[in-house]
Short mmCIF file of C-alpha atoms and ligand atoms in Angstrom, two decimals:
data_model
loop_
_atom_site.label_atom_id
_atom_site.label_comp_id
_atom_site.label_asym_id
_atom_site.label_seq_id
_atom_site.Cartn_x
_atom_site.Cartn_y
_atom_site.Cartn_z
CA MET B 973 0.00 0.00 0.00
CA THR B 974 1.50 3.34 -0.97
CA THR B 975 0.08 6.64 0.11
CA PRO B 976 1.64 10.06 -0.31
CA ALA B 977 4.24 11.08 2.24
CA ARG B 978 2.61 12.63 5.26
CA LYS B 979 3.46 16.22 5.94
CA THR B 980 3.83 16.21 9.68
CA ARG B 981 5.51 19.07 11.44
CA ALA B 982 8.78 18.44 13.21
CA SER B 983 7.76 20.17 16.42
CA ALA B 984 4.72 21.41 18.29
CA SER B 985 3.02 24.51 16.91
CA THR B 986 2.88 27.84 18.70
CA SER B 987 -0.88 27.42 18.94
CA PHE B 988 -0.33 24.21 20.93
CA THR B 989 2.00 26.03 23.31
CA ALA B 990 -0.59 28.79 23.74
CA ALA B 991 -3.38 26.21 24.23
CA SER B 992 -1.36 24.40 26.91
CA GLU B 993 -1.00 27.67 28.79
CA THR B 994 -4.73 28.38 28.52
CA PHE B 995 -5.55 24.95 29.93
CA ALA B 996 -2.88 25.21 32.61
CA ALA B 997 -4.47 28.45 33.81
CA LEU B 998 -7.65 26.43 34.37
CA GLY B 999 -5.74 23.78 36.32
CA VAL B 1000 -5.63 21.29 33.44
CA SER B 1001 -2.51 19.38 32.43
CA VAL B 1002 -2.50 18.95 28.67
CA GLU B 1003 0.36 16.43 28.90
CA HIS B 1004 -1.61 14.28 31.29
CA ALA B 1005 -4.59 14.40 28.93
CA LEU B 1006 -2.45 13.36 25.97
CA THR B 1007 -0.93 10.47 27.90
CA THR B 1008 -4.37 9.16 28.91
CA LEU B 1009 -5.71 9.57 25.39
CA ALA B 1010 -2.77 7.59 23.98
CA ALA B 1011 -3.39 4.83 26.52
CA THR B 1012 -7.06 4.43 25.62
CA PRO B 1013 -7.65 2.11 22.68
CA ILE B 1014 -10.90 2.22 20.75
CA SER B 1015 -12.27 -1.05 19.44
CA VAL B 1016 -12.95 -0.32 15.79
CA HIS B 1017 -15.84 -2.41 14.43
CA CYS B 1018 -14.92 -4.38 11.31
CA TRP B 1019 -18.50 -4.35 10.04
CA GLN B 1020 -18.48 -0.71 8.85
CA GLY B 1021 -16.42 -1.84 5.85
CA ASP B 1022 -18.94 -4.14 4.21
CA ASP B 1023 -22.34 -3.11 5.60
CA VAL B 1024 -22.39 -5.98 8.16
CA GLY B 1025 -22.37 -8.60 5.39
CA GLY B 1026 -19.50 -10.85 6.38
CA PHE B 1027 -17.78 -13.31 4.06
CA GLU B 1028 -19.35 -16.65 4.81
CA LYS B 1029 -20.43 -16.86 1.17
CA PRO B 1030 -19.77 -14.61 -1.80
CA ASP B 1031 -22.18 -11.67 -1.62
CA SER B 1032 -23.34 -12.32 1.96
CA THR B 1033 -25.62 -9.51 3.13
CA LEU B 1034 -27.11 -8.42 6.42
CA SER B 1035 -30.54 -9.89 6.95
CA GLY B 1036 -32.93 -9.63 9.86
CA GLY B 1037 -31.91 -8.67 13.33
CA GLY B 1038 -33.72 -5.36 13.24
CA ILE B 1039 -30.59 -3.57 12.10
CA GLN B 1040 -29.96 -2.05 8.71
CA ALA B 1041 -27.16 -0.42 6.75
CA THR B 1042 -28.61 2.06 4.29
CA GLY B 1043 -26.92 3.45 1.17
CA ASN B 1044 -24.99 1.89 -1.68
CA TYR B 1045 -21.87 3.99 -1.95
CA PRO B 1046 -19.44 2.24 -4.31
CA GLY B 1047 -16.30 0.48 -3.11
CA LYS B 1048 -17.60 -1.82 -0.40
CA ALA B 1049 -15.15 -4.56 0.66
CA ARG B 1050 -16.17 -7.86 -0.93
CA THR B 1051 -13.38 -10.09 0.35
CA LEU B 1052 -11.36 -10.49 3.51
CA ASP B 1053 -8.31 -9.10 1.71
CA GLN B 1054 -10.20 -6.02 0.62
CA LEU B 1055 -11.53 -5.46 4.13
CA ARG B 1056 -8.05 -5.83 5.59
CA GLY B 1057 -6.58 -3.44 3.02
CA ASP B 1058 -9.24 -0.88 3.93
CA LEU B 1059 -8.62 -1.36 7.65
CA GLU B 1060 -4.89 -0.87 7.19
CA LEU B 1061 -5.61 2.60 5.89
CA VAL B 1062 -8.08 3.25 8.72
CA PHE B 1063 -5.56 2.32 11.42
CA LYS B 1064 -2.89 4.38 9.71
CA LEU B 1065 -5.13 7.45 9.92
CA LEU B 1066 -6.00 7.01 13.60
CA PRO B 1067 -3.62 8.45 16.17
CA GLY B 1068 -2.67 5.88 18.82
CA LYS B 1069 -2.94 2.09 19.05
CA HIS B 1070 -6.37 0.57 18.62
CA ARG B 1071 -8.27 -2.70 18.56
CA LEU B 1072 -10.35 -4.43 15.91
CA ASN B 1073 -13.76 -5.79 16.79
CA LEU B 1074 -14.64 -8.87 14.73
CA HIS B 1075 -17.91 -10.66 14.21
CA ALA B 1076 -18.10 -14.41 13.64
CA ILE B 1077 -19.34 -13.85 10.06
CA TYR B 1078 -15.83 -12.61 9.19
CA ALA B 1079 -14.26 -16.06 9.58
CA ASP B 1080 -11.57 -17.09 7.13
CA PHE B 1081 -12.60 -20.60 6.05
CA GLY B 1082 -9.99 -20.93 3.32
CA GLY B 1083 -12.46 -22.77 1.10
CA ASN B 1084 -13.75 -25.16 3.81
CA PRO B 1085 -16.71 -23.43 5.40
CA VAL B 1086 -18.38 -24.74 8.53
CA ASP B 1087 -21.67 -23.67 10.06
CA ARG B 1088 -21.65 -21.12 12.87
CA ASN B 1089 -21.85 -23.68 15.65
CA ALA B 1090 -18.59 -25.26 14.49
CA ILE B 1091 -16.30 -22.26 14.20
CA GLU B 1092 -12.88 -22.60 15.80
CA PRO B 1093 -9.84 -20.43 16.47
CA LYS B 1094 -8.22 -21.79 13.30
CA HIS B 1095 -10.88 -19.98 11.26
CA PHE B 1096 -9.60 -16.72 12.69
CA SER B 1097 -5.87 -17.38 12.66
CA SER B 1098 -5.33 -15.18 9.61
CA TRP B 1099 -6.97 -12.32 11.52
CA LEU B 1100 -4.67 -12.94 14.43
CA ASP B 1101 -1.60 -12.86 12.19
CA TRP B 1102 -2.90 -9.74 10.52
CA ALA B 1103 -3.53 -8.03 13.87
CA VAL B 1104 0.08 -8.70 14.89
CA ALA B 1105 1.46 -7.54 11.54
CA THR B 1106 -0.66 -4.38 11.67
CA GLY B 1107 0.46 -3.59 15.21
CA LEU B 1108 -2.99 -3.59 16.73
CA HIS B 1109 -3.57 -3.33 20.47
CA GLY B 1110 -5.78 -6.43 20.30
CA LEU B 1111 -8.92 -8.06 18.94
CA ASP B 1112 -12.46 -8.24 20.27
CA PHE B 1113 -15.13 -10.67 19.20
CA ASN B 1114 -18.87 -11.23 18.74
CA PRO B 1115 -20.99 -14.26 17.96
CA SER B 1116 -23.24 -13.40 14.97
CA ASN B 1117 -26.77 -14.35 15.97
CA PHE B 1118 -28.39 -12.93 12.80
CA SER B 1119 -28.22 -13.24 8.99
CA HIS B 1120 -28.73 -16.99 9.17
CA PRO B 1121 -31.69 -19.26 8.30
CA LEU B 1122 -31.88 -20.45 11.92
CA ALA B 1123 -32.05 -16.86 13.22
CA ALA B 1124 -35.21 -15.88 11.39
CA GLU B 1125 -37.52 -16.44 14.37
CA GLY B 1126 -35.18 -15.92 17.30
CA THR B 1127 -31.97 -17.45 18.61
CA LEU B 1128 -31.09 -18.08 22.27
CA SER B 1129 -34.72 -17.61 23.32
CA HIS B 1130 -36.27 -19.66 20.52
CA PRO B 1131 -39.02 -22.06 21.65
CA ASP B 1132 -37.43 -24.90 19.67
CA LYS B 1133 -34.72 -26.54 21.76
CA LYS B 1134 -32.71 -27.59 18.68
CA ILE B 1135 -32.50 -24.03 17.45
CA ARG B 1136 -31.51 -22.78 20.89
CA GLU B 1137 -28.82 -25.45 21.04
CA PHE B 1138 -27.39 -24.30 17.73
CA TRP B 1139 -27.01 -20.73 18.98
CA ILE B 1140 -25.70 -21.83 22.37
CA GLU B 1141 -23.01 -23.79 20.54
CA HIS B 1142 -22.25 -20.76 18.39
CA CYS B 1143 -21.83 -18.53 21.43
CA VAL B 1144 -19.71 -21.11 23.27
CA ALA B 1145 -17.47 -21.43 20.20
CA SER B 1146 -17.24 -17.63 19.97
CA ARG B 1147 -16.11 -17.27 23.59
CA ARG B 1148 -13.33 -19.77 22.93
CA ILE B 1149 -12.19 -17.77 19.92
CA GLY B 1150 -12.31 -14.56 21.95
CA SER B 1151 -10.25 -15.99 24.77
CA TRP B 1152 -7.78 -17.47 22.28
CA PHE B 1153 -7.30 -13.99 20.78
CA GLY B 1154 -6.74 -12.55 24.23
CA LYS B 1155 -4.20 -15.18 25.18
CA LYS B 1156 -2.28 -14.93 21.92
CA LEU B 1157 -2.22 -11.14 21.77
CA GLY B 1158 -1.67 -10.50 25.48
CA THR B 1159 -4.52 -8.01 25.85
CA ARG B 1160 -7.96 -8.90 27.17
CA THR B 1161 -10.53 -9.67 24.51
CA VAL B 1162 -14.16 -8.70 25.05
CA THR B 1163 -16.68 -11.12 23.55
CA ASN B 1164 -20.08 -9.49 23.36
CA VAL B 1165 -23.35 -11.36 23.01
CA TRP B 1166 -26.17 -9.55 21.30
CA ILE B 1167 -29.26 -11.30 19.96
CA PRO B 1168 -32.10 -9.85 17.92
CA ASP B 1169 -34.91 -11.92 19.48
CA GLY B 1170 -38.16 -10.03 19.79
CA SER B 1171 -41.50 -9.47 18.18
CA LYS B 1172 -43.12 -7.00 15.84
CA ASP B 1173 -46.50 -7.09 17.51
CA THR B 1174 -47.66 -7.36 21.08
CA PRO B 1175 -46.85 -10.78 22.49
CA PHE B 1176 -49.06 -12.55 24.99
CA ASP B 1177 -46.21 -14.17 26.89
CA ARG B 1178 -43.26 -11.92 27.66
CA ALA B 1179 -41.85 -14.14 30.37
CA ALA B 1180 -41.17 -17.50 28.73
CA PRO B 1181 -38.70 -16.23 26.08
CA ARG B 1182 -36.80 -14.38 28.83
CA ALA B 1183 -36.67 -17.49 30.99
CA ARG B 1184 -35.31 -19.43 28.00
CA LEU B 1185 -32.75 -16.72 27.29
CA ALA B 1186 -31.52 -16.76 30.88
CA GLU B 1187 -31.18 -20.53 30.72
CA SER B 1188 -29.34 -20.40 27.39
CA LEU B 1189 -26.95 -17.75 28.69
CA ASP B 1190 -26.13 -19.89 31.71
CA ARG B 1191 -25.07 -22.60 29.28
CA VAL B 1192 -23.13 -20.13 27.12
CA PHE B 1193 -21.14 -18.83 30.11
CA ALA B 1194 -20.73 -22.17 31.88
CA GLU B 1195 -17.17 -22.72 30.70
CA LYS B 1196 -14.74 -20.80 32.87
CA LEU B 1197 -12.27 -18.81 30.80
CA SER B 1198 -9.35 -16.89 32.22
CA PRO B 1199 -10.38 -13.34 33.13
CA LYS B 1200 -6.83 -12.35 32.31
CA HIS B 1201 -7.44 -12.88 28.61
CA HIS B 1202 -11.17 -12.63 28.29
CA LEU B 1203 -14.21 -10.63 29.34
CA ASP B 1204 -17.81 -11.54 28.49
CA ALA B 1205 -20.37 -8.85 27.78
CA VAL B 1206 -24.11 -8.84 27.15
CA GLU B 1207 -25.82 -6.11 25.10
CA SER B 1208 -29.35 -4.92 25.73
CA LYS B 1209 -31.77 -3.20 23.43
CA LEU B 1210 -35.18 -1.54 23.56
CA PHE B 1211 -36.41 -2.15 20.01
CA GLY B 1212 -35.43 -2.92 16.42
CA ILE B 1213 -37.03 -2.91 13.00
CA GLY B 1214 -39.51 -5.77 13.12
CA ALA B 1215 -39.13 -5.97 16.90
CA GLU B 1216 -40.99 -2.81 17.83
CA SER B 1217 -43.22 -4.30 20.52
CA TYR B 1218 -40.98 -6.61 22.47
CA THR B 1219 -37.26 -7.30 22.80
CA VAL B 1220 -36.36 -10.33 24.86
CA GLY B 1221 -32.91 -9.01 25.85
CA SER B 1222 -34.06 -5.70 27.27
CA HIS B 1223 -32.12 -3.29 29.47
CA GLU B 1224 -33.53 -4.67 32.71
CA PHE B 1225 -33.01 -8.25 31.58
CA TYR B 1226 -29.31 -7.93 30.82
CA LEU B 1227 -28.50 -5.57 33.65
CA GLY B 1228 -30.05 -8.11 35.98
CA TYR B 1229 -28.24 -10.95 34.26
CA ALA B 1230 -24.85 -9.22 34.41
CA LEU B 1231 -25.37 -8.50 38.11
CA LYS B 1232 -26.40 -12.05 38.83
CA ARG B 1233 -23.25 -13.45 37.26
CA GLY B 1234 -20.95 -10.79 38.63
CA ASN B 1235 -18.19 -11.35 36.08
CA VAL B 1236 -20.04 -10.36 32.90
CA ALA B 1237 -19.80 -6.80 31.60
CA TYR B 1238 -22.91 -4.93 30.64
CA CYS B 1239 -22.90 -3.40 27.16
CA LEU B 1240 -24.58 -0.06 26.62
CA ASP B 1241 -25.20 0.86 22.97
CA ALA B 1242 -25.97 4.54 22.41
CA GLY B 1243 -28.70 3.70 19.88
CA HIS B 1244 -30.59 1.23 22.02
CA PHE B 1245 -32.76 3.44 24.20
CA HIS B 1246 -35.58 5.93 23.80
CA PRO B 1247 -34.11 8.78 21.72
CA THR B 1248 -34.46 11.24 24.60
CA GLU B 1249 -32.70 9.01 27.12
CA SER B 1250 -29.09 9.84 27.96
CA LEU B 1251 -26.68 6.94 27.71
CA ALA B 1252 -24.14 9.03 29.61
CA ASP B 1253 -26.43 9.16 32.62
CA LYS B 1254 -26.56 5.37 32.85
CA ILE B 1255 -22.81 4.87 33.20
CA SER B 1256 -22.39 5.89 36.84
CA SER B 1257 -25.48 3.89 37.81
CA VAL B 1258 -24.40 0.68 36.12
CA LEU B 1259 -20.82 0.95 37.39
CA GLN B 1260 -21.97 1.20 41.00
CA PHE B 1261 -22.76 -2.48 40.73
CA THR B 1262 -21.12 -4.13 37.72
CA PRO B 1263 -17.35 -4.56 37.57
CA ALA B 1264 -17.04 -3.63 33.92
CA LEU B 1265 -18.79 -1.83 31.13
CA LEU B 1266 -18.66 -2.19 27.36
CA LEU B 1267 -19.74 0.79 25.31
CA HIS B 1268 -21.04 0.67 21.77
CA VAL B 1269 -20.58 4.28 20.81
CA SER B 1270 -23.07 4.98 18.06
CA ARG B 1271 -25.38 7.74 16.85
CA GLY B 1272 -29.05 7.07 16.48
CA VAL B 1273 -31.00 9.59 14.42
CA ARG B 1274 -34.67 9.20 15.37
CA TRP B 1275 -34.18 5.45 15.70
CA ASP B 1276 -31.28 3.01 16.17
CA SER B 1277 -29.96 4.15 12.80
CA ASP B 1278 -26.26 3.66 13.52
CA HIS B 1279 -25.11 6.89 11.87
CA VAL B 1280 -21.40 7.71 11.96
CA VAL B 1281 -20.32 8.89 15.40
CA THR B 1282 -19.65 12.61 15.67
CA ALA B 1283 -18.33 14.69 18.56
CA ASP B 1284 -21.88 15.83 19.33
CA ASP B 1285 -23.14 16.63 22.81
CA PRO B 1286 -24.44 13.12 23.64
CA THR B 1287 -21.12 11.55 22.59
CA ARG B 1288 -19.10 14.09 24.52
CA ALA B 1289 -21.31 13.50 27.54
CA ILE B 1290 -20.46 9.77 27.44
CA PHE B 1291 -16.73 10.45 27.54
CA GLU B 1292 -17.16 13.15 30.18
CA GLU B 1293 -18.78 10.57 32.42
CA LEU B 1294 -15.93 8.11 31.86
CA VAL B 1295 -13.36 10.73 32.82
CA ARG B 1296 -15.26 12.43 35.65
CA GLY B 1297 -16.06 9.09 37.28
CA ASP B 1298 -12.55 7.73 36.69
CA TYR B 1299 -14.15 4.83 34.82
CA LEU B 1300 -11.74 4.47 31.89
CA GLY B 1301 -10.05 1.50 33.55
CA GLN B 1302 -13.34 -0.36 33.90
CA THR B 1303 -14.70 0.45 30.46
CA ALA B 1304 -14.04 -1.12 27.08
CA ILE B 1305 -14.84 1.39 24.36
CA GLY B 1306 -16.18 0.02 21.09
CA LEU B 1307 -17.87 1.64 18.13
CA ASP B 1308 -21.03 0.37 16.49
CA TYR B 1309 -22.34 2.07 13.38
CA PHE B 1310 -22.64 1.26 9.71
CA ASP B 1311 -23.20 3.93 7.11
CA ALA B 1312 -23.19 2.72 3.52
CA SER B 1313 -24.09 6.11 2.04
CA ILE B 1314 -20.61 7.66 2.13
CA ASN B 1315 -17.05 6.43 1.60
CA ARG B 1316 -16.90 3.66 4.20
CA ILE B 1317 -13.28 4.30 5.15
CA ALA B 1318 -14.07 7.96 5.76
CA ALA B 1319 -17.01 6.83 7.91
CA TRP B 1320 -14.69 4.67 10.00
CA VAL B 1321 -11.98 7.31 10.38
CA ILE B 1322 -14.30 10.26 11.01
CA GLY B 1323 -16.28 8.32 13.62
CA THR B 1324 -13.27 6.94 15.46
CA ARG B 1325 -11.47 10.27 15.49
CA ALA B 1326 -14.69 11.89 16.74
CA ALA B 1327 -14.77 9.43 19.63
CA GLN B 1328 -11.12 10.15 20.45
CA LYS B 1329 -11.68 13.88 20.17
CA SER B 1330 -14.65 13.60 22.53
CA LEU B 1331 -12.44 11.77 25.00
CA LEU B 1332 -9.78 14.45 24.67
CA ALA B 1333 -12.37 17.17 25.30
CA ALA B 1334 -13.44 15.32 28.43
CA LEU B 1335 -9.84 15.00 29.60
CA LEU B 1336 -9.38 18.73 29.12
CA GLU B 1337 -12.38 19.79 31.20
CA PRO B 1338 -11.47 22.18 34.02
CA ALA B 1339 -12.41 19.38 36.39
CA SER B 1340 -10.95 20.69 39.63
CA LYS B 1341 -12.61 24.07 39.16
CA LEU B 1342 -15.94 22.45 38.25
CA ARG B 1343 -15.77 20.17 41.27
CA ALA B 1344 -14.96 23.06 43.58
CA ALA B 1345 -17.76 25.23 42.18
CA GLU B 1346 -20.25 22.41 42.62
CA ALA B 1347 -19.05 21.63 46.14
CA ALA B 1348 -19.42 25.30 47.05
CA GLY B 1349 -22.94 25.35 45.64
CA ASP B 1350 -21.85 27.97 43.12
CA HIS B 1351 -24.00 26.83 40.23
CA ALA B 1352 -23.54 30.03 38.27
CA LEU B 1353 -19.79 29.49 38.24
CA ARG B 1354 -20.31 25.84 37.26
CA LEU B 1355 -22.49 26.92 34.33
CA ALA B 1356 -19.97 29.59 33.32
CA LEU B 1357 -17.16 27.01 33.36
CA PHE B 1358 -19.17 24.62 31.19
CA GLU B 1359 -19.87 27.36 28.68
CA GLU B 1360 -16.32 28.70 28.63
CA SER B 1361 -15.07 25.14 28.10
CA ARG B 1362 -16.89 24.93 24.79
CA ALA B 1363 -14.63 27.58 23.29
CA LEU B 1364 -11.32 26.33 24.68
CA PRO B 1365 -8.61 25.49 22.10
CA LEU B 1366 -9.23 21.75 21.84
CA GLY B 1367 -8.24 21.70 18.15
CA ALA B 1368 -4.64 22.74 18.79
CA VAL B 1369 -4.23 19.93 21.34
CA TRP B 1370 -5.84 17.39 19.01
CA ASP B 1371 -3.52 18.43 16.18
CA GLU B 1372 -0.54 17.99 18.48
CA PHE B 1373 -1.77 14.50 19.43
CA CYS B 1374 -2.00 13.62 15.73
CA ARG B 1375 1.45 15.04 15.12
CA ARG B 1376 3.02 13.02 17.94
CA HIS B 1377 1.43 9.87 16.54
CA ASP B 1378 2.55 10.60 13.00
CA THR B 1379 -1.02 10.87 11.76
CA PRO B 1380 -2.43 13.64 9.59
CA ALA B 1381 -3.87 16.53 11.57
CA GLY B 1382 -6.83 18.55 10.40
CA LEU B 1383 -8.39 17.38 7.17
CA GLY B 1384 -5.18 15.73 5.93
CA PHE B 1385 -6.68 12.28 6.44
CA MET B 1386 -9.34 12.97 3.80
CA ASP B 1387 -6.64 13.47 1.14
CA GLU B 1388 -5.35 9.98 1.83
CA ILE B 1389 -8.84 8.51 1.74
CA LYS B 1390 -9.66 10.26 -1.55
CA ASN B 1391 -6.43 9.02 -3.03
CA TYR B 1392 -7.20 5.43 -1.93
CA GLU B 1393 -10.70 5.78 -3.34
CA THR B 1394 -9.31 6.62 -6.77
CA ARG B 1395 -6.60 3.98 -6.71
CA VAL B 1396 -8.44 1.11 -5.00
CA LEU B 1397 -12.13 1.53 -4.19
CA ALA B 1398 -13.18 2.87 -7.60
CA LYS B 1399 -11.74 -0.24 -9.26
CA ARG B 1400 -13.82 -2.74 -7.26
C1 RNT A 2817 -27.57 -4.37 17.21
C2 RNT A 2817 -26.43 -4.27 18.15
C3 RNT A 2817 -25.19 -5.05 17.76
C4 RNT A 2817 -24.86 -4.98 16.30
C5 RNT A 2817 -23.49 -5.49 15.94
C6 RNT A 2817 -23.39 -5.81 14.49
O1 RNT A 2817 -28.59 -3.52 17.51
O2 RNT A 2817 -26.10 -2.93 18.34
O3 RNT A 2817 -24.14 -4.64 18.56
O4 RNT A 2817 -24.97 -3.69 15.81
O5 RNT A 2817 -23.13 -6.52 16.74
ZN1 ZN A 2818 -24.34 -2.50 19.47
#
């Protein structure tokens, strides 16, 4: 892969020096913020590159599950090699070391496909090698309980025992792959279970599917895997397309389940609640009682639309909570969106950089002054500090972070993406 030489400055700009002084005057250490930002990997979701299709068969597409990628922008990855080539550019344009989040439908069968309940680490060994060669921080994993003939009417909560068994086996196999990644790469892999089970119209019996799901999950998590290499997570949801009236794995269900087990992380997806609910507000509640949290940073527009993440107020609020509550150590940060209407690599890079920028903004909050104002009951000063913070020179600090990590600052990354589009994507 050849891309034009990056024009990175040899030393920090005068605007960075001025910004550092501005922040220092507010009691904020820019260097400390940059160190924390560099030490916080984002788990980049592989499924933005091919509209959640996977490569089980040629031309696999997302079906069911209540999720949807909309748009048909040209250049989608159609093979594992194409996806990896695209991801190499993505990781090159992201400052810092990051993770890749894989779904089971991205297995590399090398011409000998097996069904989902029979997947093994060997089907992901080329991903492992690639992760090492690309210098990733690690890999995360997900069983794919959708886009399959046996997922049409439910998975782990299905009334038919044989169908439940199939998905239990798939999830068990997925956990083994996740823990194998963790062991091989030396960083803890998160394996997240999400299922689409639910119903379009009002069900009569809401309890039985939940009882079956709880029983299936107990089977899925029965095998003890080393917490050093592996963390399980369960992801809740309020609704989906075709599951408007009832979702088996609701917020209360999985929060309760995670608490019951004690060693399972709870996954909060920013698109999975009523549009006026604040995901940020849930973090400090959940972490009072669960040991770990997985975030699916996403952007719902009117519904769980999975638009590209931006540094909007709800996203910034999520990262503010992580920093204010000192929760970064307990939280795995993943992205979950899929926009097929724009250049997919740009979607990946813009969204991930937006998440990082939101984290940086949170790290640069005048926290000690805000805390003191609140403790003193000076709510006018607190409000003034919030408002002043919005106009602080975040951009100069972000540019310096990019410079230190040899990554284009400003819009420079778009030049590389446009160039790759002409050379590679347009020819697919
Ligand atoms: C669906 C969930 C789930 C998926 C991915 C593909 O509503 O958010 O996390 O988006 O696993
Ligand atoms: Zn999600």
